[in-house]
Coordinates of C-alpha atoms in Angstrom, one line a residue:
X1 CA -15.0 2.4 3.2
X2 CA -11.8 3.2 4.8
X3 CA -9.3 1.7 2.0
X4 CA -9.4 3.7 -1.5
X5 CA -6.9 3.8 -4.5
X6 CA -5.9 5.5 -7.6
X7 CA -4.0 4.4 -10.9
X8 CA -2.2 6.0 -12.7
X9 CA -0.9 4.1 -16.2
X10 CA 1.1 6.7 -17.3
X11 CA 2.9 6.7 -14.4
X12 CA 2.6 3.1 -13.8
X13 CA 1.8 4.4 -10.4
X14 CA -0.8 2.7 -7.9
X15 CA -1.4 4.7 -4.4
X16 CA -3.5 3.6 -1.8
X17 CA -4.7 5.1 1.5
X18 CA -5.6 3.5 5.0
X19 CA -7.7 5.6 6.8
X20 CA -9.3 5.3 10.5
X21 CA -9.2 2.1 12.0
X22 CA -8.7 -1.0 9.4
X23 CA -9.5 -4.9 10.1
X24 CA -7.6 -7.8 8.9
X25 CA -10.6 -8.6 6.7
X26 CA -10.6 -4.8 5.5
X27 CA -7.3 -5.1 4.5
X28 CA -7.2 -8.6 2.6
X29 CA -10.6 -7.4 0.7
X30 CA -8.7 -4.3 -0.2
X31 CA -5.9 -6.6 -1.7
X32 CA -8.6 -8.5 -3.5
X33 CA -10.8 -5.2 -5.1
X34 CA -6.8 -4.0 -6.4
X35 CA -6.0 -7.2 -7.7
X36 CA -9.7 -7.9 -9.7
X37 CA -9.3 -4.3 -11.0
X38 CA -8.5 -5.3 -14.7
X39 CA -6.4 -1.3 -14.8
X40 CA -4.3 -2.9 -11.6
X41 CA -1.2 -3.1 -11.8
X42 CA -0.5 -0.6 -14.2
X43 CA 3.2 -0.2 -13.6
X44 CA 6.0 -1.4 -10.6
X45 CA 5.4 1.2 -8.3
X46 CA 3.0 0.8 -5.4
X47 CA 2.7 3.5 -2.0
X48 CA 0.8 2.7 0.5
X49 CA -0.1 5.1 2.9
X50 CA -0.8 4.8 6.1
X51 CA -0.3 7.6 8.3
X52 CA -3.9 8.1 9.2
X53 CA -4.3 4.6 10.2
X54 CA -6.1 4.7 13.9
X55 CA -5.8 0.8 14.5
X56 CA -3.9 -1.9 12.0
X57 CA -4.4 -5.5 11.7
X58 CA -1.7 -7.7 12.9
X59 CA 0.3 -9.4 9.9
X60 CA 0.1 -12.9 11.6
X61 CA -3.4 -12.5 11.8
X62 CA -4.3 -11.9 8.2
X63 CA -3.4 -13.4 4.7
X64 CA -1.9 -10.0 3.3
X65 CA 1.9 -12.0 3.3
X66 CA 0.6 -14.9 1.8
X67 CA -1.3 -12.2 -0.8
X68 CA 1.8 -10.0 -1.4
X69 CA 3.5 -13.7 -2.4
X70 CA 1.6 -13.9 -4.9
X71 CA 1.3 -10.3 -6.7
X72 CA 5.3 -10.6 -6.2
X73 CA 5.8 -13.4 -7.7
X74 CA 3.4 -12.6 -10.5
X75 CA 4.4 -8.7 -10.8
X76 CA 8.0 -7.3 -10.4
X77 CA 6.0 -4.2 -8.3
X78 CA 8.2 -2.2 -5.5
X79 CA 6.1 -1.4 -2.5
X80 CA 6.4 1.6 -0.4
X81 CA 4.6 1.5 2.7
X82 CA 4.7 4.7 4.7
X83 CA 3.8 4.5 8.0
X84 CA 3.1 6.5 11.3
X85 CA 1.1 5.3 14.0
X86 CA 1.2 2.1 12.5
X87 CA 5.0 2.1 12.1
X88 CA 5.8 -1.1 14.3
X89 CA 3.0 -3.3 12.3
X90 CA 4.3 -2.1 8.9
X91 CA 8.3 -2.6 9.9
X92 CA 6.8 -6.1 10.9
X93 CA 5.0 -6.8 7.6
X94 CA 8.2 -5.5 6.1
X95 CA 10.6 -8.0 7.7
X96 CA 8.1 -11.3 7.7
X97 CA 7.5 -10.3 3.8
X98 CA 11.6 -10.1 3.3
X99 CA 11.4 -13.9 5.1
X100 CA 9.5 -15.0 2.6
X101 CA 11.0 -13.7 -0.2
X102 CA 9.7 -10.9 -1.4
X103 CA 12.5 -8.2 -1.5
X104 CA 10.8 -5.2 -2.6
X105 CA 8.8 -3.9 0.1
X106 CA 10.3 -1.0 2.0
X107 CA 8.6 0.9 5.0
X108 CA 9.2 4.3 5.9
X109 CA 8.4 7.1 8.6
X110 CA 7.5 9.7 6.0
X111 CA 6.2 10.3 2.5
X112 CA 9.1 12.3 1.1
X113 CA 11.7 9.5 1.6
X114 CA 9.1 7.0 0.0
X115 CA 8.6 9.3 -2.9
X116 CA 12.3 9.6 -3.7
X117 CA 12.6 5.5 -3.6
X118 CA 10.0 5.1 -5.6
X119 CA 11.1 8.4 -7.8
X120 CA 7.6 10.1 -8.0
X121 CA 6.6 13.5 -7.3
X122 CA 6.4 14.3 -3.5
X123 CA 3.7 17.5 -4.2
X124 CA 1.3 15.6 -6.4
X125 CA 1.4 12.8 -4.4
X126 CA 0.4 14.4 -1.3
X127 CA -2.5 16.1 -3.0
X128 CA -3.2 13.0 -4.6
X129 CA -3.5 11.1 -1.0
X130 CA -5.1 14.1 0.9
X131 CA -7.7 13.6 -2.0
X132 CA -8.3 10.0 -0.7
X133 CA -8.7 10.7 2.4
X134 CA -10.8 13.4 2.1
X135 CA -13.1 10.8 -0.4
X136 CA -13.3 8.5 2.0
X137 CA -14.2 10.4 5.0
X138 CA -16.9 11.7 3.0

């Protein structure tokens, strides 16, 4: 597996981790496991995280917009998407989601910036990603 999550309700927090090199079918079954998780969403905020990412789908060759629609429009959620190697494909997801209508979806170059957006602590959620990682590297 080289997707994982955690929820947190009390935060009404949800961060997920790309790891390694992730497929378009990877990614949309991702999507679908958060969304039949009966705990998901528990709140707005959403982080993605993506630095570790070795290889990315390509938006136009998936149904993640066409997926986001939907949470959006079902779920007031802000997404955070930080991104590294992966940076051009996540600004690109960003600005084809934005043409479609869904406003809150932000991309940024590190996870301090996308902590302060989404106001959550940047220490615990480093350790909470590294955690993920390190799960699903095994």
């Amino acid at each position: 597996m080289t997707i994982g999550y955690r929820i947190y309700k009390t935060l009404g927090l949800t961060l997920v981790v790309w790891d390694g090199n992730i497929t378009g079918d990877e990614a949309e079954d991702g999507v679908r496991r958060l969304k039949d998780d009966p705990e998901w969403p528990p709140g707005p905020l959403h982080l993605l995280d993506t630095t570790s990412v070795t290889s990315a789908p390509i938006v136009a060759n998936t149904k993640l917009l066409e997926m986001l629609n939907e949470i959006a429009e079902a779920k007031l959620i802000r997404f955070a998407v930080v991104a590294s190697g992966a940076l051009a494909e996540a600004t690109r997801f960003q600005k084809e989601a934005t043409e479609i209508g869904v406003s809150q979806v932000v991309v940024f170059s590190d996870l301090s910036a996308a902590c302060s957006w989404l106001d959550i602590d940047f220490d615990a959620t480093r350790s909470t990603l590294d955690d993920l990682r390190g799960q699903l590297r095994g």
